[in-house]
Every structure is written in structure tokens, then in C-alpha cells.
Coordinates of C-alpha atoms and ligand atoms in Angstrom, one line a residue:
X1 CA 29.3 178.1 225.6
X2 CA 32.6 179.2 224.2
X3 CA 32.6 181.1 220.9
X4 CA 33.4 177.9 219.0
X5 CA 30.0 176.3 219.2
X6 CA 28.7 179.3 217.3
X7 CA 31.3 178.8 214.6
X8 CA 30.0 177.6 211.3
X9 CA 32.0 174.4 211.4
X10 CA 30.4 173.3 214.6
X11 CA 27.0 174.2 213.3
X12 CA 27.5 172.1 210.3
X13 CA 28.9 169.3 212.4
X14 CA 26.0 169.0 214.9
X15 CA 22.6 167.9 213.9
X16 CA 20.1 170.8 214.5
X17 CA 18.0 169.6 217.5
X18 CA 21.0 168.1 219.3
X19 CA 22.8 171.4 219.5
X20 CA 20.8 173.0 222.3
X21 CA 21.2 170.1 224.7
X22 CA 24.8 169.7 223.8
X23 CA 25.4 173.4 224.5
X24 CA 24.0 173.1 228.0
X25 CA 25.8 170.0 228.9
X26 CA 29.2 171.1 227.6
X27 CA 28.9 174.6 228.9
X28 CA 28.4 173.4 232.5
X29 CA 31.6 171.5 232.6
X30 CA 34.8 173.2 233.4
X31 CA 36.7 170.2 234.8
X32 CA 36.8 168.5 231.4
X33 CA 38.1 169.6 228.1
X34 CA 35.3 168.5 225.7
X35 CA 35.8 169.0 222.1
X36 CA 35.0 167.4 218.8
X37 CA 37.2 166.3 215.9
X38 CA 36.2 165.6 212.3
X39 CA 36.8 162.2 210.9
X40 CA 40.4 163.2 210.1
X41 CA 41.3 164.4 213.5
X42 CA 40.9 168.2 213.0
X43 CA 39.3 170.1 215.8
X44 CA 35.8 171.4 215.1
X45 CA 34.5 172.5 218.6
X46 CA 36.0 173.7 221.8
X47 CA 34.5 174.2 225.3
X48 CA 35.6 176.4 228.2
X49 CA 37.1 173.4 230.0
X50 CA 39.3 172.8 227.0
X51 CA 40.3 176.5 227.1
X52 CA 41.1 176.3 230.8
X53 CA 43.0 173.0 230.6
X54 CA 44.9 173.4 227.4
X55 CA 45.3 177.1 227.3
X56 CA 44.1 177.7 223.7
X57 CA 41.2 180.1 222.8
X58 CA 38.7 178.5 220.5
X59 CA 39.7 180.8 217.5
X60 CA 43.3 179.7 217.7
X61 CA 42.8 176.0 217.9
X62 CA 39.7 175.2 215.7
X63 CA 40.8 173.8 212.4
X64 CA 44.1 172.5 213.8
X65 CA 45.0 168.8 214.1
X66 CA 44.5 167.3 217.6
X67 CA 48.0 165.8 217.6
X68 CA 49.2 169.3 218.6
X69 CA 48.3 168.2 222.2
X70 CA 50.8 165.3 222.2
X71 CA 54.5 165.3 223.1
X72 CA 56.8 164.9 220.0
X73 CA 57.8 161.3 220.8
X74 CA 54.1 160.3 220.9
X75 CA 53.4 162.0 217.6
X76 CA 56.5 160.4 216.0
X77 CA 55.4 157.0 217.1
X78 CA 52.0 157.6 215.4
X79 CA 50.1 157.4 218.6
X80 CA 47.4 160.0 217.9
X81 CA 46.4 158.3 214.7
X82 CA 46.4 155.0 216.4
X83 CA 44.0 156.3 219.0
X84 CA 41.6 157.4 216.3
X85 CA 41.9 154.1 214.5
X86 CA 41.0 152.2 217.7
X87 CA 38.1 154.5 218.5
X88 CA 36.7 154.1 215.0
X89 CA 37.0 150.3 214.9
X90 CA 36.0 149.7 218.6
X91 CA 33.8 152.7 219.2
X92 CA 35.9 154.1 222.1
X93 CA 39.4 154.6 223.2
X94 CA 40.7 155.4 226.7
X95 CA 44.2 156.3 227.6
X96 CA 46.3 158.0 230.2
X97 CA 49.5 160.0 229.4
X98 CA 51.3 163.2 229.0
X99 CA 49.8 166.0 227.0
X100 CA 51.1 169.4 226.1
X101 CA 49.5 172.8 226.8
X102 CA 49.8 175.8 224.6
X103 CA 52.7 177.2 226.7
X104 CA 54.6 174.0 226.2
X105 CA 54.1 172.7 229.7
X106 CA 53.0 169.1 230.2
X107 CA 50.1 167.7 232.1
X108 CA 49.0 164.2 232.9
X109 CA 45.8 163.5 231.2
X110 CA 43.0 161.0 231.2
X111 CA 41.6 160.9 227.7
X112 CA 38.5 159.3 226.2
X113 CA 37.7 159.3 222.5
X114 CA 34.4 158.2 221.1
X115 CA 33.5 157.7 217.5
X116 CA 30.5 159.6 216.3
X117 CA 28.5 158.0 213.5
X118 CA 25.4 159.1 211.7
X119 CA 22.2 157.0 211.5
X120 CA 23.6 155.2 208.5
X121 CA 26.8 154.2 210.4
X122 CA 29.1 156.6 208.6
X123 CA 31.9 158.0 210.6
X124 CA 31.2 161.7 211.3
X125 CA 34.1 162.4 213.7
X126 CA 35.1 162.0 217.3
X127 CA 34.1 163.4 220.7
X128 CA 37.1 163.8 222.9
X129 CA 37.1 164.2 226.6
X130 CA 40.2 165.1 228.5
X131 CA 40.7 165.3 232.3
X132 CA 43.7 167.0 233.8
X133 CA 45.1 164.5 236.4
X134 CA 48.3 166.5 237.0
X135 CA 47.4 167.0 240.7
X136 CA 47.1 163.3 241.3
X137 CA 50.3 162.7 239.4
X138 CA 52.1 165.5 241.4
X139 CA 51.2 163.9 244.7
X140 CA 52.5 160.6 243.4
X141 CA 55.7 162.2 242.3
X142 CA 56.2 164.2 245.5
X143 CA 56.2 160.9 247.4
X144 CA 59.2 159.9 245.4
X145 CA 62.5 161.8 245.8
X146 CA 64.5 163.4 243.0
X147 CA 66.5 160.6 241.4
X148 CA 63.7 158.1 241.8
X149 CA 61.3 160.6 240.3
X150 CA 63.5 160.8 237.2
X151 CA 63.6 157.1 237.1
X152 CA 59.8 156.9 237.4
X153 CA 59.4 159.3 234.6
X154 CA 61.8 157.5 232.4
X155 CA 60.4 154.1 233.2
X156 CA 56.9 155.4 232.5
X157 CA 58.0 156.8 229.1
X158 CA 59.8 153.6 228.0
X159 CA 56.9 151.4 229.2
X160 CA 54.5 153.5 227.4
X161 CA 56.4 153.5 224.1
X162 CA 56.8 149.8 224.3
X163 CA 53.2 149.3 225.2
X164 CA 52.2 151.5 222.2
X165 CA 54.4 149.6 219.9
X166 CA 53.1 146.2 221.1
X167 CA 49.5 147.4 220.9
X168 CA 49.9 148.7 217.4
X169 CA 51.7 145.6 216.3
X170 CA 48.9 143.3 217.6
X171 CA 46.3 145.5 215.9
X172 CA 48.2 145.6 212.7
X173 CA 48.7 141.8 212.9
X174 CA 45.0 141.1 213.3
X175 CA 44.2 143.4 210.4
X176 CA 46.9 141.7 208.3
X177 CA 45.8 138.2 209.3
X178 CA 42.2 138.9 208.3
X179 CA 43.4 140.4 205.1
X180 CA 45.7 137.5 204.3
X181 CA 43.0 134.9 205.1
X182 CA 40.3 136.7 203.2
X183 CA 42.3 137.2 200.0
X184 CA 42.4 133.6 199.1
X185 CA 38.9 133.0 200.4
X186 CA 37.6 135.7 198.0
X187 CA 39.2 133.8 195.1
X188 CA 37.9 130.5 196.3
X189 CA 34.3 131.7 196.9
X190 CA 34.3 133.7 193.7
X191 CA 35.3 130.8 191.6
X192 CA 33.0 128.4 193.4
X193 CA 30.1 130.6 192.5
X194 CA 31.2 130.9 189.0
X195 CA 31.5 127.1 188.6
X196 CA 28.0 126.7 189.9
X197 CA 26.5 129.3 187.6
X198 CA 24.3 128.4 184.6
X199 CA 27.1 129.5 182.3
X200 CA 29.3 126.8 183.8
X201 CA 26.8 124.1 183.1
X202 CA 26.6 125.3 179.6
X203 CA 30.4 125.0 179.3
X204 CA 31.0 128.8 179.2
X205 CA 33.5 128.7 182.0
X206 CA 37.0 127.4 182.1
X207 CA 36.4 124.8 184.8
X208 CA 40.0 123.6 184.8
X209 CA 41.3 127.0 185.4
X210 CA 38.8 127.7 188.1
X211 CA 39.7 124.5 190.0
X212 CA 43.4 125.5 189.7
X213 CA 42.7 128.9 191.2
X214 CA 40.8 127.3 194.0
X215 CA 43.5 124.8 194.8
X216 CA 46.2 127.4 194.7
X217 CA 44.4 129.6 197.1
X218 CA 43.4 126.8 199.4
X219 CA 47.1 125.9 199.6
X220 CA 48.1 129.5 200.2
X221 CA 45.7 129.5 203.1
X222 CA 47.1 126.2 204.5
X223 CA 50.5 127.8 204.5
X224 CA 49.3 130.7 206.6
X225 CA 47.6 128.4 209.1
X226 CA 50.7 126.2 209.2
X227 CA 52.9 129.2 209.9
X228 CA 50.7 130.3 212.7
X229 CA 50.6 126.9 214.3
X230 CA 54.3 126.4 213.7
X231 CA 55.1 129.6 215.5
X232 CA 53.0 128.8 218.5
X233 CA 54.4 125.3 218.7
X234 CA 58.0 126.6 218.4
X235 CA 57.3 129.3 221.0
X236 CA 55.9 126.8 223.4
X237 CA 59.0 124.7 222.9
X238 CA 56.9 121.9 221.4
X239 CA 58.8 121.5 218.2
X240 CA 60.7 118.2 217.8
X241 CA 63.8 118.2 215.5
X242 CA 64.5 115.0 213.7
X243 CA 68.3 115.4 213.9
X244 CA 70.5 113.7 211.4
X245 CA 73.8 114.1 209.7
X246 CA 72.9 116.6 207.0
X247 CA 74.9 117.6 204.0
X248 CA 73.9 121.3 204.0
X249 CA 74.4 121.6 200.3
X250 CA 71.5 119.2 199.6
X251 CA 69.3 121.3 201.9
X252 CA 70.3 124.5 200.2
X253 CA 69.8 123.1 196.7
X254 CA 66.4 121.7 197.7
X255 CA 65.3 125.2 198.9
X256 CA 66.6 126.8 195.8
X257 CA 64.7 124.4 193.6
X258 CA 61.4 125.1 195.4
X259 CA 62.0 128.9 195.2
X260 CA 63.0 128.9 191.5
X261 CA 59.5 129.1 190.1
X262 CA 58.7 132.1 192.1
X263 CA 61.9 133.8 191.1
X264 CA 61.3 133.0 187.4
X265 CA 57.7 134.2 187.6
X266 CA 58.9 137.5 189.0
X267 CA 61.9 137.9 186.7
X268 CA 64.4 137.8 189.5
X269 CA 67.7 136.1 188.8
X270 CA 68.6 133.4 191.3
X271 CA 72.4 132.8 191.6
X272 CA 74.2 130.2 193.7
X273 CA 77.8 129.8 194.8
X274 CA 77.8 126.6 196.8
X275 CA 80.9 125.0 198.2
X276 CA 80.6 121.3 197.4
X277 CA 83.0 120.5 200.2
X278 CA 81.2 122.5 202.8
X279 CA 80.3 119.4 204.7
X280 CA 77.8 118.4 207.3
X281 CA 75.8 119.7 210.2
X282 CA 73.7 118.0 212.8
X283 CA 70.2 119.0 212.1
X284 CA 66.7 118.4 210.9
X285 CA 66.9 118.6 207.1
X286 CA 63.3 119.6 206.6
X287 CA 63.5 122.4 209.1
X288 CA 66.8 123.7 207.7
X289 CA 65.3 123.7 204.3
X290 CA 62.3 125.6 205.6
X291 CA 64.7 128.3 207.0
X292 CA 66.6 128.7 203.7
X293 CA 63.4 128.7 201.7
X294 CA 62.0 131.4 203.9
X295 CA 65.0 133.6 203.4
X296 CA 64.9 133.0 199.7
X297 CA 61.2 133.7 199.4
X298 CA 61.7 137.0 201.3
X299 CA 64.6 137.9 199.0
X300 CA 62.5 137.2 195.9
X301 CA 59.4 139.0 197.4
X302 CA 61.3 142.1 198.3
X303 CA 63.4 142.4 195.1
X304 CA 61.8 144.1 192.1
X305 CA 61.8 142.5 188.6
X306 CA 65.2 142.5 187.0
X307 CA 67.0 142.2 190.4
X308 CA 69.3 139.4 191.6
X309 CA 69.3 137.0 194.6
X310 CA 72.4 135.2 195.5
X311 CA 72.9 132.2 197.7
X312 CA 76.3 131.5 199.1
X313 CA 77.2 128.4 201.0
X314 CA 80.7 128.1 202.5
X315 CA 82.7 126.5 205.2
X316 CA 84.4 129.0 207.5
X317 CA 86.6 127.0 209.9
X318 CA 84.3 125.3 212.3
X319 CA 81.1 126.8 210.9
X320 CA 79.0 126.5 207.8
X321 CA 77.6 129.8 206.6
X322 CA 74.7 130.3 204.3
X323 CA 74.0 133.8 203.1
X324 CA 71.1 135.0 201.0
X325 CA 71.6 138.4 199.6
X326 CA 69.4 140.4 197.3
X327 CA 69.5 143.7 195.4
X328 CA 66.0 144.6 196.5
X329 CA 64.2 147.2 198.6
X330 CA 66.5 146.9 201.6
X331 CA 65.8 147.5 205.2
X332 CA 66.1 150.9 206.9
X333 CA 68.4 150.9 209.9
X334 CA 65.5 151.7 212.3
X335 CA 63.6 148.5 211.3
X336 CA 66.6 146.2 211.2
X337 CA 66.5 145.4 214.9
X338 CA 62.9 144.3 214.6
X339 CA 63.0 142.1 211.5
X340 CA 63.1 138.9 213.6
X341 CA 60.2 139.9 215.8
X342 CA 57.0 138.1 215.5
X343 CA 54.4 139.8 213.3
X344 CA 56.8 142.6 212.4
X345 CA 56.6 144.0 208.9
X346 CA 58.0 147.3 207.7
X347 CA 54.8 148.2 205.9
X348 CA 51.8 148.8 208.0
X349 CA 48.5 147.3 206.9
X350 CA 47.4 150.3 204.8
X351 CA 50.4 150.5 202.5
X352 CA 51.5 146.9 202.4
X353 CA 51.9 145.4 198.9
X354 CA 53.8 142.3 199.7
X355 CA 51.5 139.9 201.6
X356 CA 52.5 137.6 204.4
X357 CA 52.1 137.7 208.2
X358 CA 55.5 138.8 209.4
X359 CA 56.2 135.4 210.8
X360 CA 58.7 133.9 208.4
X361 CA 61.8 135.4 210.1
X362 CA 60.6 134.8 213.6
X363 CA 60.2 131.1 212.7
X364 CA 63.6 131.0 211.0
X365 CA 65.3 132.5 214.1
X366 CA 63.8 130.1 216.5
X367 CA 64.6 127.1 214.2
X368 CA 68.2 128.2 213.7
X369 CA 68.7 128.7 217.4
X370 CA 67.2 125.3 218.2
X371 CA 70.0 124.0 216.0
X372 CA 72.5 125.8 218.1
X373 CA 73.2 128.3 215.3
X374 CA 72.7 132.0 214.7
X375 CA 71.1 134.2 212.1
X376 CA 71.6 137.9 211.4
X377 CA 70.5 140.5 209.0
X378 CA 72.4 143.3 207.2
X379 CA 71.3 146.0 204.9
X380 CA 72.8 149.2 203.5
X381 CA 69.5 150.8 203.9
X382 CA 66.4 151.5 201.8
X383 CA 66.9 150.5 198.2
X384 CA 70.2 148.9 198.8
X385 CA 69.3 145.2 199.2
X386 CA 69.6 142.9 202.2
X387 CA 71.7 140.0 203.3
X388 CA 70.7 137.3 205.8
X389 CA 73.4 135.0 207.1
X390 CA 72.8 131.7 208.9
X391 CA 75.7 130.1 210.8
X392 CA 75.7 126.5 211.9
X393 CA 78.3 124.5 213.6
X394 CA 80.2 122.1 211.3
X395 CA 79.7 118.5 212.4
X396 CA 82.4 115.9 212.1
X397 CA 81.9 112.2 211.9
X398 CA 82.5 111.8 215.6
X399 CA 79.3 113.7 216.3
X400 CA 77.3 110.8 214.9
X401 CA 79.0 108.0 216.7
X402 CA 75.9 107.1 218.7
X403 CA 73.2 105.8 216.3
X404 CA 73.7 108.8 214.0
X405 CA 71.6 111.0 216.3
X406 CA 72.6 114.0 218.3
X407 CA 70.4 115.8 220.8
X408 CA 70.0 119.3 219.4
X409 CA 70.1 121.0 222.7
X410 CA 73.5 119.6 223.4
X411 CA 75.4 120.2 220.3
X412 CA 78.9 118.8 220.4
X413 CA 81.6 121.2 219.4
X414 CA 84.5 119.6 217.7
X415 CA 87.6 121.3 219.0
X416 CA 90.6 119.2 218.3
X417 CA 91.4 117.0 215.4
X418 CA 92.3 114.0 217.6
X419 CA 89.7 111.2 217.8
X420 CA 88.2 112.2 214.5
X421 CA 88.5 109.5 212.0
X422 CA 89.6 111.4 208.9
X423 CA 88.9 110.2 205.4
X424 CA 91.8 108.9 203.4
X425 CA 93.1 111.0 200.5
X426 CA 94.7 108.1 198.7
X427 CA 95.6 108.8 195.1
X428 CA 94.5 112.4 195.2
X429 CA 97.0 114.7 193.4
X430 CA 97.2 118.2 195.0
X431 CA 99.0 121.3 193.8
X432 CA 99.9 123.7 196.6
X433 CA 100.7 127.3 195.7
X434 CA 102.2 129.4 198.5
X435 CA 105.1 131.9 198.5
X436 CA 105.9 130.9 202.1
X437 CA 108.2 127.8 202.2
X438 CA 107.1 126.8 205.7
X439 CA 103.4 127.0 204.9
X440 CA 104.0 125.0 201.7
X441 CA 105.8 122.3 203.6
X442 CA 103.2 122.0 206.3
X443 CA 100.4 121.6 203.8
X444 CA 102.4 119.1 201.8
X445 CA 103.1 117.0 204.9
X446 CA 99.6 116.9 206.1
X447 CA 98.3 115.9 202.7
X448 CA 101.0 113.2 202.3
X449 CA 100.3 111.8 205.8
X450 CA 96.7 111.2 204.6
X451 CA 97.7 109.5 201.4
X452 CA 97.6 112.3 198.9
X453 CA 100.4 113.3 196.5
X454 CA 101.3 116.9 196.9
X455 CA 103.4 119.1 194.6
X456 CA 104.4 122.6 195.6
X457 CA 105.1 125.8 193.7
X458 CA 106.0 129.2 195.1
X459 CA 104.0 131.6 192.7
X460 CA 100.9 131.9 190.6
X461 CA 103.0 132.0 187.4
X462 CA 104.7 128.7 188.3
X463 CA 101.3 127.3 189.1
X464 CA 99.9 128.1 185.7
X465 CA 102.9 126.4 184.0
X466 CA 102.5 123.4 186.3
X467 CA 98.7 123.1 185.6
X468 CA 99.3 123.2 181.8
X469 CA 101.9 120.4 182.1
X470 CA 100.2 118.0 184.6
X471 CA 96.8 119.0 185.9
X472 CA 96.2 117.9 189.5
X473 CA 92.9 116.8 191.1
X474 CA 92.8 119.7 193.6
X475 CA 94.4 123.1 193.8
X476 CA 95.2 124.8 197.1
X477 CA 96.4 128.3 196.8
X478 CA 97.4 131.2 199.0
X479 CA 95.8 134.5 198.2
X480 CA 98.4 137.1 199.1
X481 CA 101.4 136.5 196.9
X482 CA 103.9 138.8 195.2
X483 CA 103.2 139.2 191.5
X484 CA 100.0 137.5 190.5
X485 CA 97.8 137.0 193.5
X486 CA 95.5 134.1 194.3
X487 CA 92.4 135.9 192.9
X488 CA 94.0 136.6 189.6
X489 CA 95.3 133.1 189.4
X490 CA 91.9 131.6 189.9
X491 CA 90.2 134.0 187.4
X492 CA 92.8 133.0 184.8
X493 CA 92.3 129.3 185.5
X494 CA 88.5 129.6 185.3
X495 CA 88.7 131.6 182.1
X496 CA 90.7 129.0 180.3
X497 CA 89.0 125.8 181.4
X498 CA 85.8 124.1 180.1
X499 CA 82.8 125.0 182.3
X500 CA 81.9 121.4 183.0
X501 CA 85.4 120.4 184.1
X502 CA 86.3 122.9 186.7
X503 CA 89.3 122.2 188.8
X504 CA 88.4 121.9 192.5
X505 CA 90.2 124.7 194.3
X506 CA 90.7 125.9 197.9
X507 CA 91.7 129.4 198.8
X508 CA 94.0 129.9 201.8
X509 CA 94.1 133.3 203.5
X510 CA 95.2 134.7 206.8
X511 CA 92.2 137.1 206.8
X512 CA 88.9 135.5 207.6
X513 CA 86.7 138.5 207.1
X514 CA 83.6 137.7 205.3
X515 CA 84.5 140.0 202.4
X516 CA 87.7 138.1 201.8
X517 CA 85.8 134.8 201.8
X518 CA 83.2 136.2 199.4
X519 CA 85.9 137.5 197.1
X520 CA 87.6 134.1 197.1
X521 CA 84.4 132.4 196.2
X522 CA 83.5 134.9 193.6
X523 CA 86.9 134.6 192.0
X524 CA 86.1 131.0 191.4
X525 CA 87.4 129.0 194.4
X526 CA 84.9 126.5 195.6
X527 CA 85.9 127.0 199.2
X528 CA 88.0 129.0 201.6
X529 CA 90.2 128.0 204.5
X530 CA 91.4 130.6 206.9
X531 CA 94.9 130.4 208.4
X532 CA 95.5 129.0 210.9
X533 CA 93.6 125.9 210.0
X534 CA 94.0 122.5 211.7
X535 CA 94.9 119.2 210.1
X536 CA 91.4 117.9 210.2
X537 CA 90.0 120.9 208.5
X538 CA 92.5 120.8 205.6
X539 CA 91.9 117.0 205.1
X540 CA 88.1 117.3 205.3
X541 CA 88.0 120.2 202.8
X542 CA 90.1 118.3 200.3
X543 CA 88.1 115.1 200.9
X544 CA 84.9 117.1 200.5
X545 CA 86.0 118.5 197.2
X546 CA 86.7 115.0 195.9
X547 CA 83.5 113.5 197.5
X548 CA 85.5 111.3 199.9
X549 CA 83.7 112.2 203.1
Ligands
ATP1 N1 65.1 140.4 201.9 C1 64.4 141.4 202.4 N2 64.5 142.7 201.9 C2 63.8 143.7 202.5 N3 63.0 143.5 203.6 C3 62.9 142.3 204.2 C4 63.6 141.2 203.6 N4 63.3 140.1 204.4 C5 62.5 140.5 205.3 N5 62.2 141.9 205.2 C6 61.4 142.7 206.1 O1 61.1 142.0 207.3 C7 59.8 141.8 207.5 C8 59.6 140.5 208.2 O2 59.9 139.4 207.4 P1 59.1 138.0 207.6 O3 59.6 137.0 206.6 O4 59.2 137.7 209.0 O5 57.6 138.4 207.2 P2 56.8 138.5 205.8 O6 57.7 138.0 204.7 O7 56.3 139.9 205.7 O8 55.6 137.5 206.0 P3 55.6 135.9 206.1 O9 57.1 135.5 206.0 O10 55.0 135.6 207.4 O11 54.9 135.5 204.9 C9 59.1 141.9 206.1 O12 57.8 142.2 206.1 C10 60.0 143.0 205.5 O13 59.5 144.2 205.9
MG2 MG1 58.7 136.1 204.8

């Protein structure tokens, strides 16, 4: 037996009578590294096989953590801990992979870890058995030539990391699921027992409150089950969209209303900047509302008290964009690519404080894509909030010509303005502000052709004088102008007018970056039109602001 089994640690670890037989068995084996770990993964015994295979003497390795035998990438991905976790929950774990010797060289190992429990079922530690399969591996590798060998190694590494991630995710998911299902069950069972207790019959228990708790928790559980079923239905392609002409603003407002109580309860401010002329999409209103609601509930969930959640709805040329941004905990760059994966949550089961199954965003993504749209996430990193943006194709009247239904898998993309029956702008008075004479004239003509009366001015200062003298129904203003620019103009207008009678206003800019759009909306414009725009877009935007669509 190697010197280790005589060490005090090992003595304490092994139950008296077992030690002798263990000694014999272990000593006779030189082909295997056999050693034991305490419950936290620190090495407590070491045999001669271990010495031979791994190159450490007992004195140098006992007391160290067993992750020393793993390559850095495996340690980084948390694989050693994962092995112990599986061994302790399932009794045993077997794996094949690269391990590292004392001299830094790698060998291909077959590893078995068994949990050791005492007679009362308490975890004492782990027995670990490692076989060196390098020879077999070498023969395999020799059969392959150089480049292919590299490829094999690389493929093996990638496959392993991916498999590790998937295995961990599945495990974490099951743990999360049982936790999430049990939490409401606890409350339900606890209160049921309370209501059946003698005190309850004597009126000493608040029955009404108890029933409320039970109902709330039962509903929470229904939501979990619904989400699970929903996801499997969506994944199997069995979801049916009830596609209609949907005013997106209604959907967004519906979602905001249902998220409001949660925001209030948590002390998170919920702000909205919704373009009333944003228009329509072809979609299933209930499903779209579900998407926005999911984004809102995440934003509220991951934003601490005192924070802010902002919903922005705007029309950007042929798209409608909804973005939900928050000032919350943010998403680290390394996790960002995985947020839409099923069952993925940044917090693993042990440290999670937020609840949920990690399904919400996976469902959102599927639903948005079924609508022919896209969704993406941005974050400045941990502690810096997150923004989720959904883009959907704007639908014009023509899309609904046949019985008001569109097949979602064949979205029609409106390209030209022809064929579209545009709403009339009769009687609408528009003030156009642009320092460019050609641009002014073009807008004026388009508007007049559709029945509106359009007046033009060449600067923000002139616009303010005009507004004071004869206020129009709609203002269309360029942003970049010499002197006072379009942002300043709008802030001045908003500051001076009564809150309940806001002048509908459209910002026109040559830059369609999303910051520019946000700036325009934040300055007080209801909507934004990027140059070049087409006739139909301009007419639809004005009609939308005046509720003429
Ligand atoms: N607004 C956000 N801020 C920070 N992290 C977020 C935000 N939204 C999502 N995440 C991260 O993405 C993960 C996945 O989100 P998802 O909505 O899919 O799951 P969940 O909210 O954890 O659970 P479920 O939606 O199933 O109740 C979250 O667990 C969280 O780590
Ligand atoms: Mg969620």
C-alpha cells in the first residue's frame, strides 16, 4: 500500500474493519489509479496505480483538489464539479476524456466516480477509479494522418464541450423544474393543512387569505405547465397562429397593462413611448401580446427596485419595432448568445434568486420567427441593463385583401406604393419644416395630392412663429437644420403646450440609426420617418397620427 493509506486522513476516512481488505485490494492494482475524495472533492487516499499513472507521490497530492487532473478548459466549464454532482445524485458517474499528469502531459482516461455514503445515507466522499487508455487512443490516432489527427482532436474537444454544456443544462433544468413546481405546491399543501386544522374550524385562521394563496400558487403552476406544453408544441411546429390585421399599439398596451401590477409591486417604473401611427402587422394578437409580456416580465424581474423599464414602439420604414429596455442587472457578453436557448438561465440552480424555467425567451423567439420577424438582445454587460428588440414587417391594407387573413409562413412584403389604396388626408393641415427647398416641395406635393393642406417653412424659428399664429393638425420636421435643430424645436414645442393636447409630430432624418430614432422619439416626436421614404409611407404615417387608417 502506498504511504497515503497510513496517513491520518485516510484512517479517519475509512471505517476500521474495512481498512484491511481495502488495503489488499487496492495495493494489488497497478493498472488503475484508485483514490478517494472527501465530499468536497479533496484527495484523501492515493494508491500506487495512481502514482504510476498520474505521476504524483501521495505526499504531494493528498489534500489537493481533484480538479488538478483536468485540462484548464474542462475546469473552466465546471466539469469536475459536475461529475461530483452527478455521482452524488445518481450514485455513479462514468466518463472518458483527457486528463493531465504531474508533468503536464495529457493522457486519455476512463474515469468512474462512485459516491460513498455511510449507513445513514450521509455523503462521506467519493471513490475514483481512473484507467489510462492512452495506448488505445494512440493506436486510433496513428491510423489517422497529421491534419486529420488535428481535426479529430479538435472535433473531439468541441463535441465534448458541447455535450458537457448540454448535459449540465438538462440537469440544471430538471433541478429548476422540480424546484419551480414544488415551490407553489408547498404553499398549496401548507395552506390546505392549515385550513383543515382545528384552529381553522374555530375561526382562528384567515380562510380568505389562505384560499387566495392557494389560488395564486395554483395559477403560477398552471403557467409553468402551459409554458412547457407551449414550447413543445411550438418546437414540434404544431402551433397555429390566428393571423389578423393587428394594430401593434393595442397589443403593446395590453401587455403593459398586464405587467403593470408586477412593476408596481416591485417598485420599478414602467415607461412607454408608443407611436400611435405605427400601424399594423399581420399576426396573432394573443401570441404577440405574449411575446411583449414575456419581455416586460423579464425586464421587471431582472431590474432591482427603483429601476426603470421602457417600452418603445415605432415605425421604421417597412418595419415596426418594439424595444423593451431596462436598467437592471444586465447580461454578460458570454451569456448573451445563449439567452434565447431553451432552459438557459444565467444563474445555475444553486444561486438562482429569480424563479422561472428559462423558457420565456425561447418561446418568444419561436413566436416572433413564426410571424416572419426577428428578435435580438443587447446589453452593456453586468449591471448595465438590457434591451430586447422585436422587428415585425409593417402590413399595408393590401395584405388583407383576401378575407382579412394572411398565411404566416408566406408573409407578403409590401415593396412599392402602387396598388396600395392609401387613406385620404382630406382637410388635414400639415406644417412642413425643412431647410431644403426640394425636400419641402416634395413633401408638400405628396400631401396635397392626398387631400391635405400643407404649409412650408425653412427653419425651426419660423416654425415656432407659424405654430403660434395658426396651429396645424400635424407637424413634419427635418432634424438637421442650421440654427435650432429638429430636436430643440420639438422640446420647445412640448414644453409650451398643454400635456393633453400634444401636437402630432413626425421627425424626418437621413440617418436611420436606432439611436437617432430613439432621440427623436425621446425629444417628443411621436414617430420617425427615415429619408428616403416613399409616398405611401409618408401618407400612412400622417393618416396614422390622425387616426385615418
Ligand atoms: N431583461 C433581462 N435582464 C437581464 N437578464 C435577462 C433579461 N431577460 C432575460 N435574461 C436572462 O436570460 C435568461 C433567460 O430568460 P427567459 O425569459 O428565457 O427565462 P426566465 O425568465 O429565467 O424563466 P421563464 O421565462 O421561463 O419564467 C434569464 O434567466 C436571465 O438570465
Ligand atoms: Mg422570462
